[in-house]
mmCIF file of C-alpha atoms in Angstrom:
data_model
loop_
_atom_site.group_PDB
_atom_site.id
_atom_site.type_symbol
_atom_site.label_atom_id
_atom_site.label_comp_id
_atom_site.label_asym_id
_atom_site.label_seq_id
_atom_site.Cartn_x
_atom_site.Cartn_y
_atom_site.Cartn_z
ATOM 1 C CA UNK A 72 0.000 0.000 0.000
ATOM 2 C CA UNK A 73 1.108 3.545 -0.790
ATOM 3 C CA UNK A 74 0.171 6.791 0.929
ATOM 4 C CA UNK A 75 0.330 10.396 -0.181
ATOM 5 C CA UNK A 76 0.700 12.887 2.662
ATOM 6 C CA UNK A 77 -0.069 16.471 1.671
ATOM 7 C CA UNK A 78 0.180 19.630 3.774
ATOM 8 C CA UNK A 79 -3.186 21.423 3.618
ATOM 9 C CA UNK A 80 -2.834 24.875 2.014
ATOM 10 C CA UNK A 81 0.819 24.434 2.928
ATOM 11 C CA UNK A 82 2.199 27.967 2.487
ATOM 12 C CA UNK A 83 -0.760 29.453 4.364
ATOM 13 C CA UNK A 84 -0.421 26.822 7.092
ATOM 14 C CA UNK A 85 3.266 27.715 7.530
ATOM 15 C CA UNK A 86 2.307 31.347 8.134
ATOM 16 C CA UNK A 87 -0.398 30.329 10.619
ATOM 17 C CA UNK A 88 2.020 28.200 12.663
ATOM 18 C CA UNK A 89 3.796 31.356 13.829
ATOM 19 C CA UNK A 90 0.812 33.733 13.850
ATOM 20 C CA UNK A 91 -2.224 32.129 15.470
ATOM 21 C CA UNK A 92 -4.290 35.284 14.841
ATOM 22 C CA UNK A 93 -4.556 34.130 11.190
ATOM 23 C CA UNK A 94 -6.631 31.066 12.114
ATOM 24 C CA UNK A 95 -10.140 31.282 10.709
ATOM 25 C CA UNK A 96 -9.304 34.330 8.579
ATOM 26 C CA UNK A 97 -8.952 34.494 4.784
ATOM 27 C CA UNK A 98 -5.232 34.315 3.918
ATOM 28 C CA UNK A 99 -3.377 34.174 0.593
ATOM 29 C CA UNK A 100 0.281 33.847 -0.355
ATOM 30 C CA UNK A 101 1.548 35.547 -3.510
ATOM 31 C CA UNK A 102 4.031 34.383 -6.140
ATOM 32 C CA UNK A 103 7.404 35.964 -6.887
ATOM 33 C CA UNK A 104 7.169 39.744 -7.253
ATOM 34 C CA UNK A 105 3.796 39.550 -5.487
ATOM 35 C CA UNK A 106 2.152 38.782 -8.816
ATOM 36 C CA UNK A 107 -0.635 36.264 -8.214
ATOM 37 C CA UNK A 108 -2.170 34.023 -5.558
ATOM 38 C CA UNK A 109 -0.419 30.648 -5.298
ATOM 39 C CA UNK A 110 -1.828 29.517 -1.936
ATOM 40 C CA UNK A 111 -5.222 30.230 -0.376
ATOM 41 C CA UNK A 112 -6.822 29.340 2.907
ATOM 42 C CA UNK A 113 -10.251 27.708 2.773
ATOM 43 C CA UNK A 114 -11.751 31.035 3.869
ATOM 44 C CA UNK A 115 -10.078 32.800 0.915
ATOM 45 C CA UNK A 116 -11.329 30.121 -1.484
ATOM 46 C CA UNK A 117 -14.853 30.666 -0.144
ATOM 47 C CA UNK A 118 -14.582 34.337 -1.149
ATOM 48 C CA UNK A 119 -14.058 33.284 -4.760
ATOM 49 C CA UNK A 120 -10.312 33.906 -4.963
ATOM 50 C CA UNK A 121 -9.056 31.555 -7.662
ATOM 51 C CA UNK A 122 -5.687 29.867 -7.892
ATOM 52 C CA UNK A 123 -3.198 32.043 -9.845
ATOM 53 C CA UNK A 124 -5.547 35.049 -9.701
ATOM 54 C CA UNK A 125 -3.592 38.240 -10.441
ATOM 55 C CA UNK A 126 -3.198 40.408 -7.374
ATOM 56 C CA UNK A 127 -4.456 43.553 -9.087
ATOM 57 C CA UNK A 128 -7.644 41.704 -10.097
ATOM 58 C CA UNK A 129 -8.538 40.713 -6.516
ATOM 59 C CA UNK A 130 -7.534 43.892 -4.659
ATOM 60 C CA UNK A 131 -11.178 44.881 -4.155
ATOM 61 C CA UNK A 132 -11.983 41.510 -2.540
ATOM 62 C CA UNK A 133 -8.875 41.777 -0.365
ATOM 63 C CA UNK A 134 -9.849 45.222 0.929
ATOM 64 C CA UNK A 135 -13.537 44.406 1.370
ATOM 65 C CA UNK A 136 -12.965 41.192 3.355
ATOM 66 C CA UNK A 137 -9.695 42.124 5.056
ATOM 67 C CA UNK A 138 -7.819 39.246 3.437
ATOM 68 C CA UNK A 139 -4.352 38.756 4.948
ATOM 69 C CA UNK A 140 -1.706 38.772 2.207
ATOM 70 C CA UNK A 141 1.865 37.427 2.355
ATOM 71 C CA UNK A 142 4.780 37.347 -0.063
ATOM 72 C CA UNK A 143 6.288 33.937 -0.760
ATOM 73 C CA UNK A 144 8.780 33.021 1.976
ATOM 74 C CA UNK A 145 10.498 30.009 0.417
ATOM 75 C CA UNK A 146 13.179 29.918 3.112
ATOM 76 C CA UNK A 147 10.519 29.355 5.777
ATOM 77 C CA UNK A 148 8.446 26.963 3.666
ATOM 78 C CA UNK A 149 11.449 24.831 2.663
ATOM 79 C CA UNK A 150 12.549 24.480 6.284
ATOM 80 C CA UNK A 151 9.030 23.530 7.407
ATOM 81 C CA UNK A 152 8.875 21.024 4.556
ATOM 82 C CA UNK A 153 12.102 19.406 5.753
ATOM 83 C CA UNK A 154 10.682 19.129 9.274
ATOM 84 C CA UNK A 155 7.462 17.618 7.893
ATOM 85 C CA UNK A 156 9.329 14.929 5.912
ATOM 86 C CA UNK A 157 11.475 14.198 8.973
ATOM 87 C CA UNK A 158 8.397 13.505 11.083
ATOM 88 C CA UNK A 159 6.892 11.291 8.384
ATOM 89 C CA UNK A 160 10.059 9.174 8.286
ATOM 90 C CA UNK A 161 9.389 8.166 11.898
ATOM 91 C CA UNK A 162 6.186 6.431 10.778
ATOM 92 C CA UNK A 163 7.399 4.935 7.507
ATOM 93 C CA UNK A 164 10.927 3.825 6.575
ATOM 94 C CA UNK A 165 10.524 4.648 2.878
ATOM 95 C CA UNK A 166 9.535 8.246 2.103
ATOM 96 C CA UNK A 167 9.688 9.882 -1.333
ATOM 97 C CA UNK A 168 10.046 13.666 -1.251
ATOM 98 C CA UNK A 169 7.615 14.413 -4.084
ATOM 99 C CA UNK A 170 7.227 18.194 -3.716
ATOM 100 C CA UNK A 171 7.625 20.904 -1.097
ATOM 101 C CA UNK A 172 4.280 19.983 0.490
ATOM 102 C CA UNK A 173 3.807 16.342 -0.586
ATOM 103 C CA UNK A 174 5.461 13.010 0.135
ATOM 104 C CA UNK A 175 4.734 9.448 -0.908
ATOM 105 C CA UNK A 176 5.119 6.706 1.715
ATOM 106 C CA UNK A 177 5.543 3.002 1.020
ATOM 107 C CA UNK A 178 3.595 0.948 3.563
ATOM 108 C CA UNK A 179 4.365 -2.407 1.942
ATOM 109 C CA UNK A 180 4.565 -5.013 4.699
ATOM 110 C CA UNK A 181 2.423 -3.032 7.157
ATOM 111 C CA UNK A 182 -0.732 -4.577 8.602
ATOM 112 C CA UNK A 183 -3.474 -3.164 6.358
ATOM 113 C CA UNK A 184 -6.072 -3.599 9.096
ATOM 114 C CA UNK A 185 -4.237 -1.092 11.295
ATOM 115 C CA UNK A 186 -3.071 1.230 8.507
ATOM 116 C CA UNK A 187 -5.805 3.839 8.967
ATOM 117 C CA UNK A 188 -5.097 4.055 12.702
ATOM 118 C CA UNK A 189 -1.363 4.340 11.979
ATOM 119 C CA UNK A 190 -1.932 7.195 9.503
ATOM 120 C CA UNK A 191 -4.272 9.003 11.905
ATOM 121 C CA UNK A 192 -1.525 8.863 14.536
ATOM 122 C CA UNK A 193 0.969 10.159 11.972
ATOM 123 C CA UNK A 194 -1.271 13.082 10.969
ATOM 124 C CA UNK A 195 -1.836 13.929 14.643
ATOM 125 C CA UNK A 196 1.907 13.814 15.345
ATOM 126 C CA UNK A 197 2.614 16.209 12.457
ATOM 127 C CA UNK A 198 -0.063 18.641 13.643
ATOM 128 C CA UNK A 199 1.226 18.513 17.212
ATOM 129 C CA UNK A 200 4.895 18.528 16.257
ATOM 130 C CA UNK A 201 5.085 21.356 13.725
ATOM 131 C CA UNK A 202 1.534 22.724 13.569
ATOM 132 C CA UNK A 203 0.837 21.782 9.930
ATOM 133 C CA UNK A 204 -2.508 20.061 9.177
ATOM 134 C CA UNK A 205 -2.097 17.237 6.650
ATOM 135 C CA UNK A 206 -4.307 14.962 4.581
ATOM 136 C CA UNK A 207 -3.362 11.346 3.899
ATOM 137 C CA UNK A 208 -4.616 9.176 1.051
ATOM 138 C CA UNK A 209 -3.837 5.456 1.120
ATOM 139 C CA UNK A 210 -4.315 2.952 -1.707
ATOM 140 C CA UNK A 211 -2.654 0.106 -3.582
ATOM 141 C CA UNK A 212 -1.053 2.445 -6.174
ATOM 142 C CA UNK A 213 0.375 5.956 -6.111
ATOM 143 C CA UNK A 214 -2.250 7.221 -8.586
ATOM 144 C CA UNK A 215 -5.083 5.890 -6.435
ATOM 145 C CA UNK A 216 -3.371 7.323 -3.344
ATOM 146 C CA UNK A 217 -3.524 10.737 -5.054
ATOM 147 C CA UNK A 218 -7.271 10.301 -5.524
ATOM 148 C CA UNK A 219 -7.711 9.127 -1.925
ATOM 149 C CA UNK A 220 -5.826 12.207 -0.759
ATOM 150 C CA UNK A 221 -8.321 14.467 -2.554
ATOM 151 C CA UNK A 222 -11.175 12.769 -0.684
ATOM 152 C CA UNK A 223 -9.340 13.068 2.650
ATOM 153 C CA UNK A 224 -8.931 16.780 2.000
ATOM 154 C CA UNK A 225 -12.416 17.423 0.657
ATOM 155 C CA UNK A 226 -14.637 15.480 3.072
ATOM 156 C CA UNK A 227 -14.317 16.184 6.844
ATOM 157 C CA UNK A 228 -15.854 12.801 7.653
ATOM 158 C CA UNK A 229 -12.598 11.076 6.764
ATOM 159 C CA UNK A 230 -10.848 13.004 9.570
ATOM 160 C CA UNK A 231 -7.882 13.689 7.259
ATOM 161 C CA UNK A 232 -7.230 10.034 6.296
ATOM 162 C CA UNK A 233 -8.916 8.184 3.395
ATOM 163 C CA UNK A 234 -8.037 4.550 2.714
ATOM 164 C CA UNK A 235 -9.032 2.827 -0.542
ATOM 165 C CA UNK A 236 -8.496 -0.820 0.359
ATOM 166 C CA UNK A 237 -11.307 -2.645 -1.439
ATOM 167 C CA UNK A 238 -12.432 -2.843 -5.052
ATOM 168 C CA UNK A 239 -15.803 -1.390 -4.042
ATOM 169 C CA UNK A 240 -14.120 1.705 -2.579
ATOM 170 C CA UNK A 241 -11.863 1.991 -5.653
ATOM 171 C CA UNK A 242 -14.788 2.008 -8.068
ATOM 172 C CA UNK A 243 -16.764 4.482 -5.959
ATOM 173 C CA UNK A 244 -13.759 6.828 -5.766
ATOM 174 C CA UNK A 245 -13.190 6.647 -9.541
ATOM 175 C CA UNK A 246 -16.861 7.417 -10.205
ATOM 176 C CA UNK A 247 -16.614 10.572 -8.092
ATOM 177 C CA UNK A 248 -13.351 11.797 -9.681
ATOM 178 C CA UNK A 249 -13.306 13.880 -12.859
ATOM 179 C CA UNK A 250 -10.967 12.520 -15.497
ATOM 180 C CA UNK A 251 -9.025 15.801 -15.581
ATOM 181 C CA UNK A 252 -8.216 15.398 -11.881
ATOM 182 C CA UNK A 253 -6.380 12.107 -12.390
ATOM 183 C CA UNK A 254 -2.639 12.328 -11.816
ATOM 184 C CA UNK A 255 -0.930 11.754 -15.173
ATOM 185 C CA UNK A 256 -3.782 12.916 -17.434
ATOM 186 C CA UNK A 257 -2.986 16.380 -18.780
ATOM 187 C CA UNK A 258 -5.155 19.046 -20.378
ATOM 188 C CA UNK A 259 -4.758 17.808 -23.960
ATOM 189 C CA UNK A 260 -5.763 14.229 -23.156
ATOM 190 C CA UNK A 261 -8.565 15.448 -20.865
ATOM 191 C CA UNK A 262 -10.080 17.400 -23.740
ATOM 192 C CA UNK A 263 -9.855 14.420 -26.098
ATOM 193 C CA UNK A 264 -11.389 12.062 -23.532
ATOM 194 C CA UNK A 265 -14.265 14.438 -22.764
ATOM 195 C CA UNK A 266 -15.025 14.731 -26.484
ATOM 196 C CA UNK A 267 -15.325 10.940 -26.483
ATOM 197 C CA UNK A 268 -17.755 11.115 -23.529
ATOM 198 C CA UNK A 269 -15.184 10.043 -20.938
ATOM 199 C CA UNK A 270 -15.856 12.389 -18.010
ATOM 200 C CA UNK A 271 -14.826 10.442 -14.907
ATOM 201 C CA UNK A 272 -11.854 8.368 -13.840
ATOM 202 C CA UNK A 273 -14.194 5.366 -13.830
ATOM 203 C CA UNK A 274 -15.145 6.001 -17.468
ATOM 204 C CA UNK A 275 -11.440 6.092 -18.309
ATOM 205 C CA UNK A 276 -10.770 2.846 -16.421
ATOM 206 C CA UNK A 277 -13.481 1.132 -18.498
ATOM 207 C CA UNK A 278 -11.714 1.881 -21.791
ATOM 208 C CA UNK A 279 -9.788 -0.961 -23.381
ATOM 209 C CA UNK A 280 -6.083 -1.127 -22.603
ATOM 210 C CA UNK A 281 -5.280 -1.244 -26.343
ATOM 211 C CA UNK A 282 -7.210 1.979 -27.021
ATOM 212 C CA UNK A 283 -5.443 3.790 -24.178
ATOM 213 C CA UNK A 284 -2.015 2.658 -25.344
ATOM 214 C CA UNK A 285 -2.762 3.631 -28.958
ATOM 215 C CA UNK A 286 -4.061 7.128 -28.180
ATOM 216 C CA UNK A 287 -2.192 7.985 -24.970
ATOM 217 C CA UNK A 288 1.069 5.997 -25.348
ATOM 218 C CA UNK A 289 2.650 3.896 -22.610
ATOM 219 C CA UNK A 290 2.368 6.788 -20.129
ATOM 220 C CA UNK A 291 -1.431 6.816 -20.417
ATOM 221 C CA UNK A 292 -1.490 3.028 -20.247
ATOM 222 C CA UNK A 293 0.511 3.162 -17.018
ATOM 223 C CA UNK A 294 -2.060 5.529 -15.495
ATOM 224 C CA UNK A 295 -4.869 3.226 -16.684
ATOM 225 C CA UNK A 296 -3.189 0.219 -15.049
ATOM 226 C CA UNK A 297 -2.672 2.143 -11.802
ATOM 227 C CA UNK A 298 -6.398 2.951 -11.690
ATOM 228 C CA UNK A 299 -7.078 -0.796 -11.991
ATOM 229 C CA UNK A 300 -5.054 -1.271 -8.794
ATOM 230 C CA UNK A 301 -1.830 -2.466 -10.452
ATOM 231 C CA UNK A 302 1.199 -0.631 -9.016
ATOM 232 C CA UNK A 303 3.349 0.598 -11.925
ATOM 233 C CA UNK A 304 4.984 3.720 -10.466
ATOM 234 C CA UNK A 305 7.631 2.721 -7.971
ATOM 235 C CA UNK A 306 9.024 4.777 -5.122
ATOM 236 C CA UNK A 307 11.833 7.173 -6.027
ATOM 237 C CA UNK A 308 13.598 7.828 -2.731
ATOM 238 C CA UNK A 309 16.927 8.755 -4.349
ATOM 239 C CA UNK A 310 16.746 11.947 -6.369
ATOM 240 C CA UNK A 311 18.701 11.574 -9.664
ATOM 241 C CA UNK A 312 21.326 14.166 -10.492
ATOM 242 C CA UNK A 313 19.960 17.003 -12.589
ATOM 243 C CA UNK A 314 21.038 17.094 -16.217
ATOM 244 C CA UNK A 315 20.569 20.854 -16.366
ATOM 245 C CA UNK A 316 20.208 23.507 -13.681
ATOM 246 C CA UNK A 317 18.356 26.773 -14.271
ATOM 247 C CA UNK A 318 17.988 29.809 -12.052
ATOM 248 C CA UNK A 319 15.871 32.665 -13.394
ATOM 249 C CA UNK A 320 13.856 35.503 -11.891
ATOM 250 C CA UNK A 321 11.654 38.374 -12.921
ATOM 251 C CA UNK A 322 13.056 41.661 -11.658
ATOM 252 C CA UNK A 323 11.144 43.707 -9.106
ATOM 253 C CA UNK A 324 11.080 46.494 -11.680
ATOM 254 C CA UNK A 325 12.081 46.889 -15.330
ATOM 255 C CA UNK A 326 15.800 47.567 -15.798
ATOM 256 C CA UNK A 327 17.671 49.278 -18.620
ATOM 257 C CA UNK A 328 21.161 49.186 -17.098
ATOM 258 C CA UNK A 329 23.586 46.432 -18.159
ATOM 259 C CA UNK A 330 25.666 46.547 -14.960
ATOM 260 C CA UNK A 331 22.615 46.055 -12.746
ATOM 261 C CA UNK A 332 21.575 43.059 -14.868
ATOM 262 C CA UNK A 333 25.139 41.758 -14.602
ATOM 263 C CA UNK A 334 24.743 41.699 -10.810
ATOM 264 C CA UNK A 335 21.532 39.704 -11.199
ATOM 265 C CA UNK A 336 22.807 37.067 -13.649
ATOM 266 C CA UNK A 337 26.031 36.722 -11.629
ATOM 267 C CA UNK A 338 23.899 35.965 -8.557
ATOM 268 C CA UNK A 339 21.864 33.415 -10.529
ATOM 269 C CA UNK A 340 25.107 31.834 -11.776
ATOM 270 C CA UNK A 341 26.347 31.479 -8.170
ATOM 271 C CA UNK A 342 23.059 29.890 -7.089
ATOM 272 C CA UNK A 343 23.203 27.409 -9.984
ATOM 273 C CA UNK A 344 26.878 26.618 -9.335
ATOM 274 C CA UNK A 345 26.119 25.940 -5.667
ATOM 275 C CA UNK A 346 23.455 23.401 -6.685
ATOM 276 C CA UNK A 347 25.940 21.892 -9.124
ATOM 277 C CA UNK A 348 28.555 21.400 -6.409
ATOM 278 C CA UNK A 349 25.966 19.930 -4.046
ATOM 279 C CA UNK A 350 25.367 17.037 -6.457
ATOM 280 C CA UNK A 351 29.153 16.759 -7.074
ATOM 281 C CA UNK A 352 28.896 17.671 -10.750
ATOM 282 C CA UNK A 353 30.451 20.078 -13.239
ATOM 283 C CA UNK A 354 29.035 21.843 -16.316
ATOM 284 C CA UNK A 355 30.604 22.259 -19.744
ATOM 285 C CA UNK A 356 28.334 25.028 -21.055
ATOM 286 C CA UNK A 357 26.113 27.805 -19.767
ATOM 287 C CA UNK A 358 23.082 29.523 -21.303
ATOM 288 C CA UNK A 359 22.225 33.160 -20.522
ATOM 289 C CA UNK A 360 18.956 34.802 -21.538
ATOM 290 C CA UNK A 361 17.290 38.218 -21.358
ATOM 291 C CA UNK A 362 13.615 39.114 -21.822
ATOM 292 C CA UNK A 363 11.609 42.319 -21.853
ATOM 293 C CA UNK A 364 8.057 42.402 -20.471
ATOM 294 C CA UNK A 365 5.734 40.812 -23.090
ATOM 295 C CA UNK A 366 2.700 42.341 -21.361
ATOM 296 C CA UNK A 367 3.948 45.877 -21.959
ATOM 297 C CA UNK A 368 2.934 46.166 -25.585
ATOM 298 C CA UNK A 369 3.554 49.898 -25.398
ATOM 299 C CA UNK A 370 7.302 49.231 -25.067
ATOM 300 C CA UNK A 371 9.755 47.790 -27.634
ATOM 301 C CA UNK A 372 10.209 44.028 -27.204
ATOM 302 C CA UNK A 373 13.423 41.994 -27.190
ATOM 303 C CA UNK A 374 14.267 38.424 -26.214
ATOM 304 C CA UNK A 375 17.626 36.753 -26.710
ATOM 305 C CA UNK A 376 19.825 33.992 -25.367
ATOM 306 C CA UNK A 377 23.334 32.683 -25.932
ATOM 307 C CA UNK A 378 25.194 29.471 -25.063
ATOM 308 C CA UNK A 379 28.762 29.824 -23.851
ATOM 309 C CA UNK A 380 30.945 26.712 -24.063
ATOM 310 C CA UNK A 381 33.671 26.319 -21.452
ATOM 311 C CA UNK A 382 36.923 24.541 -22.403
ATOM 312 C CA UNK A 383 36.899 22.450 -19.214
ATOM 313 C CA UNK A 384 33.805 21.383 -17.259
ATOM 314 C CA UNK A 385 33.672 23.343 -14.003
ATOM 315 C CA UNK A 386 31.638 24.052 -10.880
ATOM 316 C CA UNK A 387 33.591 27.168 -9.879
ATOM 317 C CA UNK A 388 31.307 30.160 -9.369
ATOM 318 C CA UNK A 389 34.107 32.515 -10.390
ATOM 319 C CA UNK A 390 34.746 30.781 -13.702
ATOM 320 C CA UNK A 391 31.051 30.383 -14.539
ATOM 321 C CA UNK A 392 30.398 34.057 -13.755
ATOM 322 C CA UNK A 393 33.120 35.074 -16.229
ATOM 323 C CA UNK A 394 31.380 33.214 -19.059
ATOM 324 C CA UNK A 395 27.947 34.458 -17.995
ATOM 325 C CA UNK A 396 29.247 38.039 -18.020
ATOM 326 C CA UNK A 397 30.795 37.549 -21.453
ATOM 327 C CA UNK A 398 27.536 36.108 -22.749
ATOM 328 C CA UNK A 399 25.569 39.022 -21.335
ATOM 329 C CA UNK A 400 27.824 41.474 -23.192
ATOM 330 C CA UNK A 401 26.986 39.726 -26.455
ATOM 331 C CA UNK A 402 23.202 39.708 -26.090
ATOM 332 C CA UNK A 403 22.513 42.945 -24.202
ATOM 333 C CA UNK A 404 21.066 45.779 -26.309
ATOM 334 C CA UNK A 405 20.537 49.385 -25.261
ATOM 335 C CA UNK A 406 17.108 50.941 -25.626
ATOM 336 C CA UNK A 407 15.098 48.175 -23.943
ATOM 337 C CA UNK A 408 13.629 47.769 -20.473
ATOM 338 C CA UNK A 409 14.309 44.235 -19.284
ATOM 339 C CA UNK A 410 12.003 42.328 -16.955
ATOM 340 C CA UNK A 411 13.581 38.882 -16.664
ATOM 341 C CA UNK A 412 16.934 37.142 -16.961
ATOM 342 C CA UNK A 413 18.252 33.686 -16.243
ATOM 343 C CA UNK A 414 21.161 31.268 -16.319
ATOM 344 C CA UNK A 415 21.131 27.556 -17.197
ATOM 345 C CA UNK A 416 24.047 25.183 -16.649
ATOM 346 C CA UNK A 417 24.156 22.396 -19.255
ATOM 347 C CA UNK A 418 26.281 19.456 -20.415
ATOM 348 C CA UNK A 419 26.563 18.327 -16.800
ATOM 349 C CA UNK A 420 28.930 15.515 -15.859
ATOM 350 C CA UNK A 421 30.314 13.917 -12.713
ATOM 351 C CA UNK A 422 33.102 15.940 -11.131
ATOM 352 C CA UNK A 423 35.360 12.867 -11.354
ATOM 353 C CA UNK A 424 34.853 12.540 -15.111
ATOM 354 C CA UNK A 425 36.262 15.863 -16.290
ATOM 355 C CA UNK A 426 38.330 15.925 -19.477
ATOM 356 C CA UNK A 427 41.298 18.247 -19.094
ATOM 357 C CA UNK A 428 42.446 20.784 -21.702
ATOM 358 C CA UNK A 429 46.046 21.155 -22.774
ATOM 359 C CA UNK A 430 45.938 24.983 -22.727
ATOM 360 C CA UNK A 431 44.073 25.228 -19.402
ATOM 361 C CA UNK A 432 45.717 27.892 -17.198
ATOM 362 C CA UNK A 433 43.270 27.931 -14.261
ATOM 363 C CA UNK A 434 44.445 26.655 -10.875
ATOM 364 C CA UNK A 435 41.481 24.300 -10.428
ATOM 365 C CA UNK A 436 42.639 22.933 -7.086
ATOM 366 C CA UNK A 437 42.699 26.471 -5.692
ATOM 367 C CA UNK A 438 39.213 27.172 -7.074
ATOM 368 C CA UNK A 439 37.956 23.930 -5.516
ATOM 369 C CA UNK A 440 39.299 24.815 -2.063
ATOM 370 C CA UNK A 441 37.830 28.308 -2.271
ATOM 371 C CA UNK A 442 34.398 26.987 -3.267
ATOM 372 C CA UNK A 443 34.492 24.521 -0.364
ATOM 373 C CA UNK A 444 35.118 27.380 2.071
ATOM 374 C CA UNK A 445 32.342 29.423 0.446
ATOM 375 C CA UNK A 446 29.811 26.573 0.659
ATOM 376 C CA UNK A 447 30.671 25.545 4.219
ATOM 377 C CA UNK A 448 30.500 29.137 5.475
ATOM 378 C CA UNK A 449 27.118 29.805 3.863
ATOM 379 C CA UNK A 450 25.752 26.458 4.991
ATOM 380 C CA UNK A 451 26.677 27.217 8.572
ATOM 381 C CA UNK A 452 25.877 30.932 8.816
ATOM 382 C CA UNK A 453 23.239 31.461 6.118
ATOM 383 C CA UNK A 454 23.068 32.153 2.418
ATOM 384 C CA UNK A 455 25.327 34.929 1.108
ATOM 385 C CA UNK A 456 27.157 35.314 4.424
ATOM 386 C CA UNK A 457 30.239 35.002 2.200
ATOM 387 C CA UNK A 458 29.887 35.976 -1.441
ATOM 388 C CA UNK A 459 31.737 37.333 -4.445
ATOM 389 C CA UNK A 460 31.889 41.118 -4.741
ATOM 390 C CA UNK A 461 30.409 41.099 -8.252
ATOM 391 C CA UNK A 462 27.063 40.031 -6.791
ATOM 392 C CA UNK A 463 26.459 43.472 -5.259
ATOM 393 C CA UNK A 464 23.596 44.039 -2.823
ATOM 394 C CA UNK A 465 20.746 43.251 -5.221
ATOM 395 C CA UNK A 466 18.775 46.335 -4.220
ATOM 396 C CA UNK A 467 18.256 47.459 -7.824
ATOM 397 C CA UNK A 468 16.915 44.178 -9.192
ATOM 398 C CA UNK A 469 15.687 41.937 -6.379
ATOM 399 C CA UNK A 470 12.176 40.544 -6.564
ATOM 400 C CA UNK A 471 9.363 42.474 -4.929
ATOM 401 C CA UNK A 472 8.384 41.017 -1.548
ATOM 402 C CA UNK A 473 6.494 43.798 0.180
ATOM 403 C CA UNK A 474 4.593 41.434 2.496
ATOM 404 C CA UNK A 475 7.355 39.036 3.498
ATOM 405 C CA UNK A 476 7.009 37.317 6.870
ATOM 406 C CA UNK A 477 10.037 36.636 9.102
ATOM 407 C CA UNK A 478 12.190 33.536 8.628
ATOM 408 C CA UNK A 479 11.090 32.218 12.006
ATOM 409 C CA UNK A 480 13.108 28.993 11.953
ATOM 410 C CA UNK A 481 16.316 29.824 10.076
ATOM 411 C CA UNK A 482 17.340 33.386 10.976
ATOM 412 C CA UNK A 483 18.414 34.074 14.538
ATOM 413 C CA UNK A 484 17.033 37.601 14.660
ATOM 414 C CA UNK A 485 13.644 36.293 13.456
ATOM 415 C CA UNK A 486 13.247 33.581 16.098
ATOM 416 C CA UNK A 487 9.881 33.953 17.915
ATOM 417 C CA UNK A 488 10.331 35.614 21.302
ATOM 418 C CA UNK A 489 8.547 34.431 24.424
ATOM 419 C CA UNK A 490 7.542 37.263 26.754
#
């Protein structure tokens, strides 16, 4: 049996853990640059605030109903997510970190008769331990566990835990689930299925396996088999190394100064290089891109990217920044107001499989030692405690976070104070 444990309205719940006055009130969390709603409390949903609703479109509702609004605090949410997964691992030896607010658990070998009680205890422990309410869906496959989780979240009678452990329960759950809500069935296939009169997960499960494979490939067939109760998607507890690493951001305001953008892309390059070193890899090439704001049709538009090949694969922030800066010089054009930039590291290989270059003049051992000091210092004392001077202070380009809450668990000066 598999379980999916999901933090309810996770970002909002994280804010409520440290501010109990938010309980029972409508609360939303905004995306980067405070653009749109990406998390909503049940009270905010009841007001008609839709997922991804633009902030400027819901300002009247926010003022009228005194909706509490927060900027995205990924530092806080990531730390709370780590604590959540740590608690779950006490109740199940095999936990797959699926997303920031979700985890799959493999309960193979557990006594199915006591599984609901075990999951109720787990949900209670999470609520008591870190203050996050969770919903748990349990079934014989991961796809069915996703469906069970929706029922646990939607219907209070389940008391946060829904177990699909009989064929009767499976069929009933499929009949009450729209086909577009099935994990693994995207918008394009949903539209095609609905045109064929397939509106529920049960309708989809009644199609022939040959038809599904022909029209939806082996991926659709795998979903179909999972809905039949056949486990096809195994646990993935070891995250594979990334084959490319991208860091990109929209600026807090439009920028027409190359040196300010250079600070930004240099910062993104350092963030990407840090991730590269964490997985003990190196990159052979780097892509840099620049975009204007496509929504400002009153302004001239420009979008460009360039790939810079490095003679020797590297994970040194200093070396990568040099190529990023050179690439920026080649694609930057005066006369435009830029809204977004990004860096992508590509051609990634293991750090032990680097092919040397005969004309290489860089002291790579020195770079490696310096990067180790940089990483260890920032890991111990916080991000950007030690950084390269080219990164600047970010004041001219940083994302807009006008409603940012404190980093209650990771920054000493933000620790909650008991009076």
